[in-house]
């Protein structure tokens, strides 16, 4: 070896080399390194070479492929000598090579594997200037910094780098160990000028140093967080030990435990509640604060101690004061106010007689459950707040409209993540009293889903015989909610399950008549709207007629919500007018103030002003419905907008005895029309001399105008039957007459609902006579005297009585 080492490289390196394609990175000259060869073709090449001169060419592939050809390789590679070969069990070989010189492929001798090429060897372009020396020192110095901060650089690598005496070889060695892209390494391999090669390597060293600085900073931040966490933990443990030695137990867990224990002892629990709570408290004391179960148990105990377990103090209230509060907050609503004052009177009397007893021993409930049913906007929700104020109790409201999960009422079981009590227990935690006023809004709009039926969950809540031991799923302990005053609201009772409806006392709020709306507007709505829109009370004056005009022509519904919206609309326009005039006056005469300025302008609101701001009336007053043609009659209907008059029209034409119904009638109304036709046909044939064949040769068409408005219900039965008989006789019914009543197939007139609203509608339509079912005589007391004034009510039991008044002296 010593003799061969002095032979020039040109003599020992052949100009024809077998080429081994590299899939990874290029290999630089002057390197001693192992290579794994797995390709069977390359393995055969290695076997052949080892038996000869042991020289091969190593060239990196441009794109990695399993079967490379000469076209897939770069043109510059490295000649290497195989020093040792080790056969591997899988058929591959592991070779140790010593790389010698760069070469460039001149000519392809065998393009496909095994690749053989004619090569020319490349020498470094030496540059002996001081700049190269400076670059050499810089490379070594910078790499020392990198190697000191990088554990991947071994001591052997550092020594090799220092012992290399050629600048070009130093650049090659550093390029081979830097973590840079394979294409960048190939570019360095192809640079023959030593100075340029060193400059390029120095650039990559700087990039590597920057990455190391970032890495070091990130590592430092992570270590600081870890150290801080560990430091905090050890300090807390030391503090805990010190406090224990000093007899101090003020850590978070201990203080929580002490707080829970103090409150629990103050409740004087018994039986199941005491046993369960003490078990949970003992379990809480043994838990580690870092465990997930600790938080669950802590929240559970916190919910228990937040509830008002003790009985409330004796009630003290004055009946006259409570009545005054109800009267000042709401106008009308006599039934509601009477029921509340009755309830207060009973509670006060029981307190005076030494009642009530404890809930567990009581024979009758101390709470109350009422249902306020009525159209939107009549003040159901606001009544609840007034009741709470009159009783001097805390108020809690929640809506069940659209609710589909019974867990909203009775809570979630603690086995679920994020479990929490239901609305009843939540409300008690908020009010912190055992006898608050609870308002459950929109109970008629609950739904049913796979998650349960909230209406069924309310059965226990609203049952006085069960709710003294209400069991929420989250608490899983009996809790007395019988002292709660429940107020339930609904727009309609039709969708409320019968068992739930049976547990409540129904108080209907049928809506307001025009005079009631007038008083509500004067007392509440106008002042509230003026304040909301920045106007002073003295700036706007409404006459009685103007407010009645709004009620009858723009806000005829049962409630006052639209009334308030129309007032707001008027006041917004007045505010705009005041501001515009004020700005105009200010621009003409800067600094103008006083009584003549626009902001002090007073407005008197009359019908003309109302129509200017609100547009033409929605319900014109001049449209009076009259049954002035044969085949027509005037009925009365109840809608969500209040009462209304209902014109019934019928005509006959040649046909096959069909009955045609139009006007968007519901199923109940269609059945009522069929019954009316049968009763009218029978009466016409038997009592009014109508030829039976006439019905076979003609068809009757019954229509109810305003066809886009849905209509349903049985109360127009006698009205439709009267219209049919009017058509059969060709006579008009008695003038100024309206009627309402369900008709049976045998001619009985059955009772109806909403008589108060229907009477108001008749009054607006200048009706003088109203035919009503005899069983509705009891409802006349609810109708204000000023509405009944000028109207004669005619109670009837049979359809013959209806005809005697509507079509007198018409029997054959």
XYZ file of C-alpha atoms in Angstrom, residues 60-650:
591
model
C -26.694 10.739 -7.939
C -29.983 10.290 -9.754
C -31.905 13.388 -10.792
C -35.205 11.632 -10.127
C -35.276 8.507 -8.021
C -36.323 5.342 -9.890
C -35.927 1.581 -9.393
C -34.352 0.972 -12.841
C -32.223 4.030 -13.638
C -30.545 4.650 -16.979
C -27.796 7.082 -17.916
C -30.384 9.738 -18.702
C -31.669 9.729 -15.111
C -28.250 10.666 -13.685
C -26.388 13.910 -13.135
C -23.226 14.332 -15.255
C -20.807 14.860 -12.340
C -20.010 12.171 -9.766
C -17.247 10.766 -7.564
C -14.797 7.913 -8.204
C -14.423 5.569 -5.250
C -12.460 2.507 -4.233
C -14.160 -0.368 -2.469
C -12.178 -1.127 0.673
C -14.380 -3.853 2.128
C -17.498 -5.781 1.152
C -19.939 -7.516 3.497
C -22.671 -9.787 2.160
C -26.088 -9.314 3.778
C -28.690 -12.055 4.470
C -31.251 -10.478 2.097
C -28.907 -10.767 -0.904
C -27.628 -7.210 -0.743
C -24.136 -6.041 0.123
C -22.711 -3.429 2.449
C -19.516 -1.845 1.067
C -17.021 0.511 2.668
C -15.584 2.965 0.162
C -12.890 5.577 -0.005
C -13.844 8.369 -2.408
C -11.051 9.706 -4.586
C -11.850 12.314 -7.259
C -14.605 14.125 -9.079
C -15.371 13.061 -12.649
C -17.667 14.077 -15.474
C -19.373 11.542 -17.766
C -18.003 12.082 -21.298
C -19.576 9.212 -23.146
C -22.105 6.510 -22.437
C -20.796 3.002 -23.060
C -23.809 1.140 -21.640
C -26.905 3.257 -20.990
C -29.041 0.717 -19.082
C -28.064 -1.180 -15.974
C -25.324 -2.130 -15.521
C -24.310 1.412 -16.571
C -20.789 1.902 -17.913
C -19.423 5.300 -18.972
C -16.222 6.933 -20.203
C -15.249 9.665 -17.761
C -12.850 12.542 -17.416
C -11.481 13.453 -13.983
C -11.876 16.988 -12.660
C -9.256 18.879 -10.687
C -9.871 21.665 -8.204
C -9.166 25.146 -9.501
C -6.631 26.228 -6.925
C -6.568 29.767 -5.602
C -3.744 30.405 -3.193
C -4.804 33.884 -2.161
C -5.187 35.021 1.404
C -8.954 35.132 0.809
C -9.008 31.330 0.583
C -7.061 31.094 3.816
C -9.527 33.433 5.508
C -12.429 31.371 4.197
C -10.770 28.199 5.501
C -10.464 29.666 8.975
C -14.047 30.959 8.817
C -15.389 27.547 7.801
C -13.574 25.782 10.617
C -14.567 28.419 13.183
C -18.255 28.434 12.209
C -18.424 24.640 12.134
C -16.922 24.484 15.615
C -19.845 26.593 16.881
C -22.355 24.321 15.151
C -20.686 21.128 16.383
C -20.605 22.370 19.977
C -24.414 22.946 19.987
C -25.300 19.837 17.982
C -24.880 16.429 19.675
C -24.997 14.721 16.267
C -21.445 15.912 15.539
C -19.037 13.382 17.032
C -15.553 14.162 18.339
C -14.065 12.158 15.461
C -15.803 14.390 12.939
C -14.385 17.479 14.645
C -10.837 16.046 14.583
C -11.106 15.051 10.903
C -12.235 18.545 10.004
C -9.277 20.130 11.798
C -6.719 17.685 10.328
C -7.733 18.259 6.696
C -5.073 20.415 5.123
C -6.673 21.219 1.749
C -9.258 24.029 1.480
C -11.288 22.230 -1.203
C -11.454 19.025 0.855
C -12.544 21.019 3.921
C -15.462 22.453 1.898
C -16.355 18.961 0.622
C -16.264 17.454 4.104
C -18.451 20.198 5.614
C -20.932 19.994 2.694
C -21.257 16.240 3.244
C -22.224 16.587 6.943
C -24.496 19.648 6.683
C -28.243 19.026 6.655
C -28.977 20.659 3.284
C -31.004 19.679 0.244
C -29.566 16.950 -2.049
C -29.746 19.214 -5.127
C -27.772 21.902 -3.283
C -25.137 19.304 -2.366
C -24.925 18.264 -6.037
C -24.364 21.889 -7.028
C -21.501 22.133 -4.544
C -20.053 18.907 -5.938
C -20.049 20.436 -9.425
C -18.230 23.641 -8.329
C -14.537 23.230 -9.251
C -13.355 26.667 -8.106
C -12.265 26.192 -4.498
C -13.018 29.765 -3.385
C -16.535 29.739 -4.843
C -17.176 26.321 -3.330
C -16.100 27.543 0.100
C -18.264 30.673 -0.183
C -21.301 28.569 -1.063
C -20.667 26.219 1.843
C -20.286 29.214 4.183
C -23.747 30.447 3.122
C -25.274 27.105 4.111
C -23.398 27.159 7.418
C -24.966 30.545 8.216
C -28.435 29.169 7.418
C -27.785 26.174 9.647
C -26.682 28.466 12.464
C -29.889 30.490 12.133
C -31.970 27.328 12.336
C -29.992 26.244 15.390
C -30.626 29.614 17.046
C -34.379 29.278 16.443
C -34.324 25.697 17.656
C -32.402 26.736 20.756
C -34.855 29.555 21.488
C -37.846 27.227 21.147
C -36.181 24.636 23.335
C -35.411 27.294 25.931
C -39.034 28.468 26.014
C -40.265 24.893 26.426
C -37.742 24.233 29.181
C -38.742 27.421 30.983
C -42.400 26.367 30.944
C -41.545 22.915 32.201
C -39.255 24.334 34.863
C -41.899 26.849 35.965
C -44.524 24.110 36.210
C -42.167 21.911 38.212
C -41.095 24.837 40.350
C -44.728 25.774 41.088
C -45.526 22.182 41.957
C -42.600 21.851 44.368
C -43.344 25.233 45.965
C -46.996 24.259 46.464
C -45.956 20.988 48.024
C -43.507 22.791 50.310
C -46.176 25.360 51.223
C -48.624 22.578 51.963
C -46.071 20.854 54.203
C -45.308 24.120 56.041
C -49.002 24.846 56.610
C -49.539 21.319 57.851
C -46.690 21.755 60.343
C -48.171 25.064 61.502
C -51.689 23.612 61.728
C -52.953 25.804 58.870
C -55.345 24.199 56.335
C -56.002 26.994 53.853
C -55.253 25.208 50.598
C -57.997 25.308 47.952
C -59.224 21.764 48.518
C -59.310 22.068 52.277
C -61.085 25.424 52.179
C -63.655 24.039 49.716
C -64.213 21.022 51.934
C -64.638 23.232 54.975
C -67.087 25.479 53.137
C -69.172 22.526 51.925
C -69.184 20.945 55.386
C -70.243 24.176 57.088
C -73.146 24.752 54.716
C -74.267 21.117 54.782
C -74.335 21.144 58.586
C -76.507 24.259 58.449
C -79.198 22.506 56.379
C -79.884 19.767 58.977
C -80.353 17.064 56.355
C -82.074 13.806 57.237
C -82.469 10.325 55.788
C -81.450 9.706 52.175
C -80.282 13.264 51.580
C -77.969 13.237 54.599
C -76.491 9.849 53.731
C -75.847 10.737 50.074
C -74.361 14.164 50.776
C -72.039 12.866 53.497
C -70.793 10.107 51.188
C -70.054 12.643 48.452
C -68.308 14.941 50.930
C -66.139 12.083 52.232
C -65.284 11.037 48.673
C -64.385 14.654 47.852
C -61.950 14.775 50.805
C -60.051 11.722 49.521
C -59.753 12.822 45.881
C -56.711 14.315 44.191
C -57.426 17.844 42.883
C -55.898 16.938 39.516
C -58.341 14.092 38.833
C -61.336 14.565 36.547
C -63.716 13.083 39.119
C -62.681 15.806 41.585
C -64.252 18.536 39.426
C -67.443 16.483 38.923
C -67.867 15.905 42.659
C -67.004 19.505 43.485
C -69.639 20.820 41.040
C -72.198 18.408 42.460
C -71.572 19.516 46.043
C -71.578 23.138 44.940
C -75.016 22.636 43.360
C -76.334 21.048 46.575
C -75.138 23.810 48.897
C -76.416 26.496 46.483
C -80.021 25.295 46.791
C -82.485 26.714 49.355
C -83.117 23.552 51.393
C -84.474 25.326 54.472
C -88.094 26.461 54.638
C -88.691 30.125 53.783
C -89.494 32.615 56.568
C -93.164 33.305 57.395
C -94.878 35.393 54.751
C -95.866 38.946 55.458
C -97.915 40.835 52.893
C -100.880 43.140 52.652
C -103.832 42.226 50.437
C -104.687 45.819 49.596
C -101.091 46.615 48.642
C -100.916 43.564 46.411
C -104.207 44.490 44.755
C -102.889 48.017 44.208
C -99.739 46.668 42.501
C -101.797 44.494 40.156
C -104.114 47.399 39.316
C -101.248 49.802 38.663
C -99.336 47.397 36.419
C -102.234 46.160 34.253
C -105.573 47.457 33.116
C -108.467 44.992 32.980
C -107.664 41.280 33.462
C -110.273 40.986 36.207
C -110.192 37.173 36.348
C -106.429 37.091 36.804
C -106.453 39.750 39.495
C -109.334 38.072 41.312
C -107.539 34.707 41.302
C -104.315 36.229 42.642
C -106.078 38.110 45.445
C -107.973 34.916 46.357
C -104.680 33.022 46.489
C -103.132 35.717 48.693
C -106.112 35.720 51.000
C -105.904 31.940 51.475
C -102.157 32.050 52.213
C -102.563 34.892 54.704
C -105.383 33.119 56.505
C -103.374 29.907 56.767
C -100.363 31.769 58.170
C -102.606 33.404 60.775
C -103.968 29.984 61.749
C -100.492 28.519 62.245
C -100.132 26.879 58.827
C -98.551 25.697 56.610
C -96.897 22.587 57.987
C -93.722 21.065 56.665
C -93.936 19.786 53.122
C -93.283 16.169 54.110
C -96.325 16.157 56.417
C -98.636 18.528 54.578
C -102.070 17.389 53.463
C -102.471 20.111 50.887
C -99.985 22.004 48.662
C -98.784 25.466 49.585
C -97.918 26.502 46.027
C -100.249 27.172 43.145
C -100.350 26.372 39.433
C -102.247 28.596 37.026
C -102.238 28.722 33.250
C -102.695 32.043 31.474
C -104.081 31.262 28.032
C -104.687 33.851 25.364
C -103.579 35.374 22.070
C -100.165 37.002 21.624
C -99.706 40.475 23.033
C -102.338 40.417 25.791
C -99.717 40.656 28.555
C -99.357 37.081 29.830
C -95.616 37.315 30.496
C -95.768 40.761 32.080
C -98.571 39.578 34.363
C -96.164 37.017 35.845
C -93.730 39.738 36.889
C -96.549 41.749 38.459
C -97.739 38.707 40.415
C -94.235 38.193 41.805
C -94.057 41.858 42.778
C -97.482 41.723 44.394
C -96.470 38.644 46.380
C -93.088 40.125 47.253
C -91.320 37.051 45.871
C -88.397 36.361 43.572
C -89.298 35.855 39.899
C -87.749 33.361 37.470
C -88.869 32.870 33.896
C -87.867 30.333 31.272
C -89.405 29.404 27.951
C -90.108 25.848 26.832
C -91.120 26.837 23.305
C -89.409 24.474 20.859
C -87.910 22.405 23.701
C -87.450 18.740 22.722
C -85.233 17.344 25.477
C -86.762 16.336 28.808
C -83.310 16.804 30.400
C -83.893 20.566 30.085
C -86.577 20.142 32.760
C -85.211 17.307 34.904
C -81.464 17.679 34.300
C -78.757 15.350 32.976
C -77.415 12.375 34.870
C -73.951 12.897 36.337
C -72.490 10.114 34.211
C -72.530 12.505 31.219
C -69.720 14.963 30.554
C -70.893 18.504 31.193
C -74.000 17.341 33.083
C -76.035 20.039 34.795
C -79.347 20.367 36.676
C -82.628 21.092 34.888
C -84.348 24.463 34.652
C -86.317 23.979 37.884
C -83.224 23.431 40.027
C -81.308 26.140 38.131
C -84.098 28.601 38.888
C -84.023 27.744 42.594
C -80.229 28.282 42.650
C -80.715 31.712 41.070
C -83.650 32.886 43.211
C -82.142 31.370 46.416
C -85.583 30.877 47.926
C -87.896 27.892 48.207
C -91.104 29.764 47.321
C -90.403 31.933 44.240
C -92.728 32.641 41.332
C -91.801 30.512 38.316
C -93.113 31.388 34.877
C -92.985 28.631 32.261
C -93.565 30.410 28.933
C -94.944 28.982 25.666
C -95.926 25.609 27.127
C -98.117 24.906 24.082
C -95.085 24.915 21.759
C -93.058 22.043 23.236
C -91.939 19.270 20.915
C -91.148 15.572 21.161
C -87.918 13.904 19.972
C -85.799 10.831 20.572
C -84.376 12.721 23.581
C -87.702 12.515 25.401
C -90.935 14.410 25.928
C -90.589 17.618 27.994
C -94.375 17.755 28.502
C -94.261 14.401 30.293
C -91.370 15.655 32.446
C -93.533 18.599 33.508
C -96.219 16.266 34.838
C -94.250 15.656 38.039
C -93.206 19.299 38.289
C -96.777 20.615 38.130
C -98.494 17.908 40.173
C -99.144 19.140 43.755
C -99.346 15.535 44.960
C -95.859 14.682 43.647
C -93.700 17.787 43.494
C -93.022 17.920 47.251
C -90.361 15.266 46.485
C -89.242 16.265 43.000
C -86.155 14.320 41.906
C -83.863 16.007 39.409
C -81.687 13.587 37.404
C -78.521 15.520 38.245
C -79.110 15.796 41.995
C -80.869 12.420 42.271
C -82.231 13.605 45.626
C -85.809 14.511 46.604
C -86.387 18.271 46.691
C -89.558 20.044 47.753
C -90.799 22.363 44.990
C -94.429 22.389 46.188
C -94.048 25.921 47.582
C -93.261 27.379 44.152
C -96.001 29.461 42.569
C -96.055 28.197 38.971
C -97.466 30.397 36.222
C -97.755 28.758 32.816
C -98.529 30.662 29.603
C -99.959 29.423 26.304
C -101.537 30.863 23.176
C -103.813 27.861 22.711
C -104.828 24.919 24.846
C -105.322 22.534 21.914
C -101.687 21.358 21.777
C -101.225 20.877 25.534
C -101.536 17.211 26.614
C -104.714 16.569 28.623
C -102.902 15.105 31.703
C -100.764 18.245 31.883
C -103.753 20.522 31.351
C -105.598 18.737 34.140
C -102.938 19.817 36.674
C -103.428 23.533 36.045
C -106.104 26.090 36.734
C -106.935 27.748 33.420
C -107.419 31.514 33.334
C -108.195 32.753 29.854
C -107.128 36.182 28.686
C -109.469 36.620 25.725
C -108.001 39.916 24.620
C -108.889 43.561 24.907
C -111.807 45.482 23.452
C -111.274 48.902 21.914
C -112.117 50.823 25.087
C -109.680 48.695 27.074
C -106.996 49.333 24.459
C -107.757 53.018 24.778
C -107.092 52.983 28.530
C -103.989 50.786 28.159
C -102.623 53.176 25.537
C -103.279 56.256 27.681
C -101.811 54.758 30.871
C -98.932 52.630 29.618
C -98.228 52.480 25.885
C -98.101 56.180 24.958
C -95.799 57.245 27.856
C -93.542 54.233 27.258
C -93.301 54.886 23.505
C -92.665 58.616 23.985
C -89.776 57.918 26.348
C -88.364 55.234 24.047
C -88.329 57.632 21.087
C -86.876 60.635 22.916
C -90.069 62.686 23.082
C -91.533 64.559 26.051
C -95.041 63.898 27.283
C -96.065 67.511 26.693
C -94.960 67.387 23.045
C -97.551 64.873 21.848
C -101.272 64.877 22.591
C -103.677 62.127 21.536
C -107.415 62.572 21.489
C -109.718 59.755 22.527
C -110.967 59.375 18.945
C -107.431 59.146 17.543
C -106.478 56.287 19.889
C -109.731 54.470 19.106
C -108.994 54.968 15.407
C -105.617 53.232 15.808
C -107.234 50.393 17.759
C -110.063 49.815 15.265
C -108.335 50.591 11.964
C -104.698 49.502 12.481
C -104.491 47.210 15.535
C -107.678 45.197 15.712
C -105.977 42.036 17.085
C -106.697 40.754 20.579
C -103.451 42.032 22.097
C -101.781 45.442 22.126
C -98.424 44.570 20.574
C -99.340 45.979 17.154
C -100.906 48.987 18.862
C -97.535 49.742 20.479
C -95.713 49.219 17.166
C -97.990 51.757 15.470
C -97.413 54.268 18.267
C -93.659 53.768 17.891
C -93.952 54.342 14.151
C -95.811 57.617 14.684
C -93.343 58.823 17.307
C -90.305 57.969 15.157
C -91.699 60.104 12.359
C -92.407 62.946 14.791
C -88.863 62.696 16.169
C -87.467 62.857 12.647
C -89.603 65.918 11.893
C -88.443 67.679 15.081
C -84.747 67.011 14.415
C -84.954 68.135 10.781
C -86.748 71.375 11.709
C -84.332 71.966 14.574
C -81.307 71.570 12.279
C -82.919 73.851 9.719
C -83.619 76.540 12.351
C -80.083 76.213 13.723
C -78.566 76.690 10.282
C -80.701 79.793 9.592
C -80.221 81.396 13.034
C -77.261 79.894 14.906
C -77.740 79.720 18.669
C -81.544 79.981 18.483
C -83.213 78.636 21.636
C -86.482 79.116 23.437
C -90.117 78.164 23.227
C -90.352 78.748 19.477
C -87.639 76.250 18.575
C -88.813 72.973 16.922
C -87.871 70.795 19.870
C -90.571 72.601 21.887
C -93.190 72.119 19.184
C -96.362 70.336 20.328
C -98.210 67.835 18.137
C -101.907 67.095 18.329
C -102.596 63.665 16.852
C -105.915 63.284 15.036
C -107.181 60.848 12.397
C -105.639 62.837 9.562
C -102.206 62.805 11.245
C -102.487 59.089 11.932
C -103.247 58.271 8.301
C -100.380 60.539 7.217
C -97.891 58.531 9.285
C -99.433 55.049 9.168
C -100.985 55.060 5.712
C -104.482 53.999 4.804
C -106.364 51.977 7.457
C -105.807 48.221 7.412
C -109.379 47.679 8.653
C -111.550 50.392 7.033
C -114.425 51.525 9.262
C -116.750 52.331 6.351
C -116.931 48.706 5.153
C -120.088 47.437 6.886
C -121.068 43.899 5.975
C -124.770 43.341 5.229
C -126.646 40.183 4.253
C -128.794 42.046 1.724
C -129.145 39.359 -0.955
C -130.933 36.015 -0.952
C -128.542 33.199 -0.071
C -126.383 35.356 2.242
C -126.135 35.561 6.025
C -123.832 37.224 8.527
C -121.887 35.137 11.027
C -119.464 35.912 13.839
C -115.990 34.402 14.203
C -113.097 34.435 16.655
C -109.531 34.743 15.327
C -106.101 35.477 16.774
C -106.760 39.097 15.820
C -109.916 39.092 17.981
C -113.522 38.898 16.831
C -114.674 39.434 13.265
C -117.799 39.287 11.145
C -118.099 36.474 8.635
C -120.143 36.845 5.447
C -121.635 33.588 4.111
C -122.559 33.523 0.400
C -124.431 30.798 -1.478
